[in-house]
CSV table of C-alpha atoms in Angstrom, one decimal:
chain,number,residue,atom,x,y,z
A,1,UNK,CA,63.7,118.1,102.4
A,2,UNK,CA,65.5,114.7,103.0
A,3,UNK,CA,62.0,112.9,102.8
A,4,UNK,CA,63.2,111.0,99.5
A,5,UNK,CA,67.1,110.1,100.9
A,6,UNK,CA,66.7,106.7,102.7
A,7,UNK,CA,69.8,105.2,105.2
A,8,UNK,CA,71.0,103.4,102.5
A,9,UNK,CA,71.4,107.0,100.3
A,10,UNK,CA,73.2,108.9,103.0
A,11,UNK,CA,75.7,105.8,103.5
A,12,UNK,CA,76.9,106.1,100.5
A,13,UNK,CA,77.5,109.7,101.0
A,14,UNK,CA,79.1,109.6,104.2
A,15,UNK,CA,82.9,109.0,102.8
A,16,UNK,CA,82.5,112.6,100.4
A,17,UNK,CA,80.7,114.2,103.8
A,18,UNK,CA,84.1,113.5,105.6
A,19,UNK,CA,86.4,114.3,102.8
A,20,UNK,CA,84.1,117.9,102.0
A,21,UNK,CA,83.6,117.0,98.9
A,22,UNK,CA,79.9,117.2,98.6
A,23,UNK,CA,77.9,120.3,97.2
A,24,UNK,CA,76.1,122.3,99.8
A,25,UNK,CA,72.6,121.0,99.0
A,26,UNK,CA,73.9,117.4,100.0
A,27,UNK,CA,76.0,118.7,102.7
A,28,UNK,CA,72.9,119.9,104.3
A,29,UNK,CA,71.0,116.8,103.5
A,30,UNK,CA,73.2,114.4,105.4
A,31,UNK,CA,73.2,116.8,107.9
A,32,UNK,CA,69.2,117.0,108.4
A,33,UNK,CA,69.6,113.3,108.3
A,34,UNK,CA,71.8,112.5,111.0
A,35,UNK,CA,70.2,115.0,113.4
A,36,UNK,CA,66.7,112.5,113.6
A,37,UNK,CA,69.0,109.2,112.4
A,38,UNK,CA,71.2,107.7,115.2
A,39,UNK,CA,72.5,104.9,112.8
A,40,UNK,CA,73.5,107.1,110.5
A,41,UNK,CA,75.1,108.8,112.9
A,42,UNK,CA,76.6,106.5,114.5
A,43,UNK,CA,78.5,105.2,111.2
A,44,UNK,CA,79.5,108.3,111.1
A,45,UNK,CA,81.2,109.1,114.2
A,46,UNK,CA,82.6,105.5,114.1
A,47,UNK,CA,84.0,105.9,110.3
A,48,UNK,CA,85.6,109.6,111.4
A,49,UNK,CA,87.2,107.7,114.4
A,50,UNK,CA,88.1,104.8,112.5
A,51,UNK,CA,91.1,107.6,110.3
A,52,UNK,CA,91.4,109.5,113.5
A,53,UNK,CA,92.9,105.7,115.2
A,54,UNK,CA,94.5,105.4,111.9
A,55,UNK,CA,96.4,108.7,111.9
A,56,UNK,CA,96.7,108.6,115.7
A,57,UNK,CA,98.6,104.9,115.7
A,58,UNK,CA,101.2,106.0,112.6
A,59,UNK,CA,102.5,109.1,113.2
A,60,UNK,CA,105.3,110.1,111.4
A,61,UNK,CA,109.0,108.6,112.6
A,62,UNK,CA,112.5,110.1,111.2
A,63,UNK,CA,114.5,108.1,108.7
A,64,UNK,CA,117.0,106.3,110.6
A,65,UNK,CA,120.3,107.8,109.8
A,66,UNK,CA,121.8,104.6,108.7
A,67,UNK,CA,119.2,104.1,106.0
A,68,UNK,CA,120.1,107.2,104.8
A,69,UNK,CA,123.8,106.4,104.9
A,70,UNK,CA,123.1,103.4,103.0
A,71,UNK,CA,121.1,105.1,100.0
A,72,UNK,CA,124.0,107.4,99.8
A,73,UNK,CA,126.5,104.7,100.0
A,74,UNK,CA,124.6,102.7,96.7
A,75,UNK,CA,124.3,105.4,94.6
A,76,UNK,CA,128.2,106.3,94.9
A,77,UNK,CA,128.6,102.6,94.2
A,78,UNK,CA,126.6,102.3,91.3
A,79,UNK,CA,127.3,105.3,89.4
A,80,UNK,CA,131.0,105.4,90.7
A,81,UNK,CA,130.3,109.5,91.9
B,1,UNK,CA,116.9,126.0,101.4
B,2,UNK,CA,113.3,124.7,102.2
B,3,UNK,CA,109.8,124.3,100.7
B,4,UNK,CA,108.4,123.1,96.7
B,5,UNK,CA,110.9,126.2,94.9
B,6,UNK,CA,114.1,125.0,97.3
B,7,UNK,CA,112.8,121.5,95.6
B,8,UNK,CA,113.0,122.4,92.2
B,9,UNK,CA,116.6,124.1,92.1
B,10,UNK,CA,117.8,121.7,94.1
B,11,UNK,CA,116.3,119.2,91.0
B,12,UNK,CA,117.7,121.2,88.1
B,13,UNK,CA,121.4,121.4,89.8
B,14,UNK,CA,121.1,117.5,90.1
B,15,UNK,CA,119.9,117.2,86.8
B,16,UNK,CA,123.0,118.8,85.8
B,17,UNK,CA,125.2,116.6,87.9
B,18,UNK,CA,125.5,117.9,91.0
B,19,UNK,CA,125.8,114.8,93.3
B,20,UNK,CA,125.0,117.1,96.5
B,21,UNK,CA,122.1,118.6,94.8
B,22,UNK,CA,120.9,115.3,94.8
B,23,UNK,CA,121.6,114.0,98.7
B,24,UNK,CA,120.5,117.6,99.6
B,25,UNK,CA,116.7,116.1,97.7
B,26,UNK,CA,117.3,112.8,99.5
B,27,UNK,CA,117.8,114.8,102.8
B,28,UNK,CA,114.9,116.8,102.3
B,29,UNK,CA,112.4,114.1,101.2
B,30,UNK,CA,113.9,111.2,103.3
B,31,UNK,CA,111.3,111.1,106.2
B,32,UNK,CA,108.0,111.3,103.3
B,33,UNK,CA,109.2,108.7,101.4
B,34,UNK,CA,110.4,105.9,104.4
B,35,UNK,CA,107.1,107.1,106.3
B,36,UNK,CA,105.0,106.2,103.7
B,37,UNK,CA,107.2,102.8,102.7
B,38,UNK,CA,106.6,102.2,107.0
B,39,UNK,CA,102.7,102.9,106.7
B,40,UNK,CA,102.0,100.8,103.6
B,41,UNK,CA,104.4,97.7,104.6
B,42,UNK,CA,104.7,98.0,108.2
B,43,UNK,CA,107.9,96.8,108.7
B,44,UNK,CA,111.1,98.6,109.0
B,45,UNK,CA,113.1,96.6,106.7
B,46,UNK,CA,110.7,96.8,103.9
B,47,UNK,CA,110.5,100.8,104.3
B,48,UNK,CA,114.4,101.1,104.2
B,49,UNK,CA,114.5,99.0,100.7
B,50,UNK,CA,111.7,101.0,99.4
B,51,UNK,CA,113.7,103.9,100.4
B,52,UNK,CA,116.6,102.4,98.7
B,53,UNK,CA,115.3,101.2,95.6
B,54,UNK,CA,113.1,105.0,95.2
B,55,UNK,CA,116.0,107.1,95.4
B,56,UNK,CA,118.0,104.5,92.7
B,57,UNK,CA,115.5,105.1,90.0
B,58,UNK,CA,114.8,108.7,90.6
B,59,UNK,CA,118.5,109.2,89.9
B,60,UNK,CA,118.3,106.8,86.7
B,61,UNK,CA,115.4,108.3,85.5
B,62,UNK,CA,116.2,112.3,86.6
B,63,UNK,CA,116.4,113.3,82.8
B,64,UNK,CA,113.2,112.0,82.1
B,65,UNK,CA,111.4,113.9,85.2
B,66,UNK,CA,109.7,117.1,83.5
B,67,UNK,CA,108.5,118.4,86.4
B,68,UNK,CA,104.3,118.1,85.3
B,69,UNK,CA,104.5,117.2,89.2
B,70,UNK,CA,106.1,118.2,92.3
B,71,UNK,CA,109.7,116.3,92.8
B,72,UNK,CA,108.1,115.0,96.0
B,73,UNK,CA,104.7,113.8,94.1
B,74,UNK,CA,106.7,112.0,91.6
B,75,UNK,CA,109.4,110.4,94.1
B,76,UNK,CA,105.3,109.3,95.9
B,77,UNK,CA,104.6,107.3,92.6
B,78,UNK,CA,107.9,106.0,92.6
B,79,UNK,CA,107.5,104.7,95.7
B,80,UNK,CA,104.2,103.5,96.0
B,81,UNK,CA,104.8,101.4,93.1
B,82,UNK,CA,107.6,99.3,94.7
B,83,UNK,CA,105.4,99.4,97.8
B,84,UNK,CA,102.5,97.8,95.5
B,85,UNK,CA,104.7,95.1,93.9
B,86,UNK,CA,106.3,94.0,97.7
B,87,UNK,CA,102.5,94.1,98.3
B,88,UNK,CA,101.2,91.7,95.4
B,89,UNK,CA,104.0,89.2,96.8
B,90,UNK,CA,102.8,88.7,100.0
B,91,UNK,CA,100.7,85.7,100.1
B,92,UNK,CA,99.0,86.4,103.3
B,93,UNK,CA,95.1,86.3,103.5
B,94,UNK,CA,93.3,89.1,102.2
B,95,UNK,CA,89.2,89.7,102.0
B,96,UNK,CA,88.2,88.9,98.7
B,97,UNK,CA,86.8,92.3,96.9
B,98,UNK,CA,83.3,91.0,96.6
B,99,UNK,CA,82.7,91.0,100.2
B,100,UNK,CA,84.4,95.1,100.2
B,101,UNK,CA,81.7,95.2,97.8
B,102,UNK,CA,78.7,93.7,99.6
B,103,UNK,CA,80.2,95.7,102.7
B,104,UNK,CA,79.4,99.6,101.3
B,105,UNK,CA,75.9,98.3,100.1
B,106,UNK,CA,75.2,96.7,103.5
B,107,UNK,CA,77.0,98.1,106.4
B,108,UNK,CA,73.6,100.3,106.9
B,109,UNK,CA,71.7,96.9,107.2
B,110,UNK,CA,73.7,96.3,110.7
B,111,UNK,CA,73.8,96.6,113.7
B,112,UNK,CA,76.1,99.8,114.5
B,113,UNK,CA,77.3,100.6,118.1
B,114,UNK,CA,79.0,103.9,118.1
B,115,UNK,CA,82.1,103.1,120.0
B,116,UNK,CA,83.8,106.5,119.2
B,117,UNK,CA,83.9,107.9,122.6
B,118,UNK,CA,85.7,104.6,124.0
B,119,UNK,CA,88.8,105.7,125.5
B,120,UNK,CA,92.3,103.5,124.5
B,121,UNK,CA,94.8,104.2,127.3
B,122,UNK,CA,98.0,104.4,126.6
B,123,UNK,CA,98.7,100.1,127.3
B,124,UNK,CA,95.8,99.5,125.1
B,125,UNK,CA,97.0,102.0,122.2
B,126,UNK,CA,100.2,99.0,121.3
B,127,UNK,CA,97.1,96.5,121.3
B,128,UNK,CA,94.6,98.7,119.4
B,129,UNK,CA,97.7,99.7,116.5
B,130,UNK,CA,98.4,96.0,116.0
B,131,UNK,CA,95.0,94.8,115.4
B,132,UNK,CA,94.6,97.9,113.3
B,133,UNK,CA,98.2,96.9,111.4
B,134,UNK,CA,96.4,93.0,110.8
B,135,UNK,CA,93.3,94.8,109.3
B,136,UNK,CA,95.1,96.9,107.2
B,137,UNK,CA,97.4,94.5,105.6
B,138,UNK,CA,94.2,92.1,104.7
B,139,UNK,CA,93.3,94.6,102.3
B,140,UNK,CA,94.3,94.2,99.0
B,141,UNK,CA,97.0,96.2,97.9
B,142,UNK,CA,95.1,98.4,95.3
B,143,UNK,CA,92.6,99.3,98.7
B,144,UNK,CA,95.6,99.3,100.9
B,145,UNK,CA,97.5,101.9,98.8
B,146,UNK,CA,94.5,104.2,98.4
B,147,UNK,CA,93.3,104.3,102.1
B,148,UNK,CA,96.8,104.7,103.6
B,149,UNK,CA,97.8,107.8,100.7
B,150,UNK,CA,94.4,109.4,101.4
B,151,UNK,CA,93.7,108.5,105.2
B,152,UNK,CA,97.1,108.3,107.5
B,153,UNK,CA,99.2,110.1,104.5
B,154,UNK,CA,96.3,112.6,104.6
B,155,UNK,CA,96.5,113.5,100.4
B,156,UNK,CA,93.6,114.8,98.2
B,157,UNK,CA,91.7,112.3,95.8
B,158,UNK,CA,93.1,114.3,92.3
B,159,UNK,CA,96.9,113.8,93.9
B,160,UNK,CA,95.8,109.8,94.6
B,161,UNK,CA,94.4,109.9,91.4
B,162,UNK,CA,97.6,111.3,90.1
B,163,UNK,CA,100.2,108.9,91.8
B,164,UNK,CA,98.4,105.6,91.3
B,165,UNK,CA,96.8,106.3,87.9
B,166,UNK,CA,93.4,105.9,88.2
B,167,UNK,CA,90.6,107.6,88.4
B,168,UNK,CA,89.2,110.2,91.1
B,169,UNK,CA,86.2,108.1,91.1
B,170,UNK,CA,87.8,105.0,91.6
B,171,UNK,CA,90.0,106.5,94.3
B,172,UNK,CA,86.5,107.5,96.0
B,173,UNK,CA,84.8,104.2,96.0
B,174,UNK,CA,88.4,102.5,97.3
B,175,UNK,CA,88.0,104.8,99.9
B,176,UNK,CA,85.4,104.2,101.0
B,177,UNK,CA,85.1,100.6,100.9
B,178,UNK,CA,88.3,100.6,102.8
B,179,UNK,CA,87.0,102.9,105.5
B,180,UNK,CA,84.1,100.8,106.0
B,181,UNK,CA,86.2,97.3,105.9
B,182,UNK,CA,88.6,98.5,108.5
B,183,UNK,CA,85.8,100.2,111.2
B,184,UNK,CA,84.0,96.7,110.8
B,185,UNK,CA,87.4,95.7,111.8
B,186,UNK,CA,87.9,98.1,115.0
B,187,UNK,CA,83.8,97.5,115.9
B,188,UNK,CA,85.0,94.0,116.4
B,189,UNK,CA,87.9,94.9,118.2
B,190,UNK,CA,86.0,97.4,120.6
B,191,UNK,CA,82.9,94.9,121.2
B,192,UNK,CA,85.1,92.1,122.0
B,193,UNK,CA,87.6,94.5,124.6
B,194,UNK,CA,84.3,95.5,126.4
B,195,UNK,CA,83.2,91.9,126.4
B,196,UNK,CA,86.4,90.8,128.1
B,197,UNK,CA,85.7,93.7,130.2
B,198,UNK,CA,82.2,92.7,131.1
B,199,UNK,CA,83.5,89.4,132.1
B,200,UNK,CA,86.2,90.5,134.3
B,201,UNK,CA,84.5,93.1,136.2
């Protein structure tokens, strides 16, 4: 089926793969091509772990309390509330 | 009061004047909006103005907020604006856009190790973030912005689309391009940390 899709094709789908955003004929395309194509599947792995590192390394903090104190503290400045 | 309909009474009783109404909104969307000011800037200072200078012009322009999007989605573009024009100031070194470019028609052309299953232990993690943190910040801010809303932030491309004003298409290829700029980035990082390795065993 994926006789016609070269590396170079599925590359270019591999950020829509991730992101689900391809139709189930190209989902299954990409997925024919990285069962025989260890490049392509290797890009893949390493673009997936690539957000995972990215999610993993900023995970959400709380506001600092005095941050919020001072946001408060402007606007009753400003607007004289 | 929680969740998008606590959001939008809180909204219409601030719109109306009520000051607690409006540091009840402030309360409620606090950690959003200084979490994403922290992931696009990296630097606690810079998140806490962004903070600050959000929640000043939501309040100026509060009338003029019809509600087409959620509270929280507009407070996003609010935000991410400052964020972009902090950005555009920064003089630091960032990879010229041609080379994003020639990177998502060649990264195929390479040679790819698949350095997925390499295991960062919790000493490395500080190292691994930081050189992660120096890649991200030599993107330029319109790839910055995208891959840190879509990516860490975790937000669809029509919302993206949405907050920065452009299209879904051009949110897709900024994506992309930044997702292959920055695990180019962490190949380096992983070849070079098994190098060392190599050399020490």
């Amino acid at each position: 089926m994926n006789r016609h899709f070269t590396c170079e094709d599925i590359f270019r789908l591999l950020s829509g793969y991730i992101d689900n955003e391809l139709d189930t004929l190209m989902r299954e395309i990409v997925e024919e091509h990285i069962k025989e194509c260890e490049r392509c599947l290797s890009l893949l792995h390493t673009i997936e772990k690539t957000i995972a590192i990215s999610r993993e390394t900023h995970r959400k903090k709380k506001v600092p309390k005095k941050v919020v104190n001072r946001v408060y503290y402007e606007l009753r400045i400003r607007y004289k509330r | 009061m929680t969740g998008i309909d606590g959001e939008s009474i809180l909204v219409e009783r601030a719109k109306n004047g009520d000051h607690k109404a409006f540091e009840d909104l402030i309360k409620m969307t606090g950690d959003k909006i200084y979490n994403l000011g922290l992931r696009l800037l990296h630097n606690k200072e810079d998140a806490a103005d962004i903070m600050q200078e959000t929640y000043i012009a939501a309040y100026e322009n509060l009338p003029k907020f019809k509600g087409a999007s959620s509270f929280s989605t507009w407070l996003y573009r609010i935000a991410t604006n400052f964020a972009l024009m902090k950005m555009r100031k920064d003089k630091g070194k960032k990879v010229p856009e041609e080379r994003l470019k020639e990177l998502s028609k060649n990264a195929y052309d390479t040679a790819i190790t698949d350095w997925a299953e390499s295991p960062v232990d919790h000493l490395k993690k500080q190292e691994l973030k930081e050189a992660l943190d120096r890649a991200i910040e030599s993107l330029p801010p319109k790839y910055r912005s995208v891959f840190v809303l879509h990516d860490i932030e975790g937000m669809s491309i029509a919302e993206i689309a949405d907050i920065l004003s452009i299209s879904q298409g051009a949110v897709k290829t900024r994506a992309h391009r930044s997702r292959l700029y920055l695990r180019e980035k962490l190949s380096e990082y992983f070849n070079e940390r098994a190098r060392k390795g190599m050399m020490s065993a």
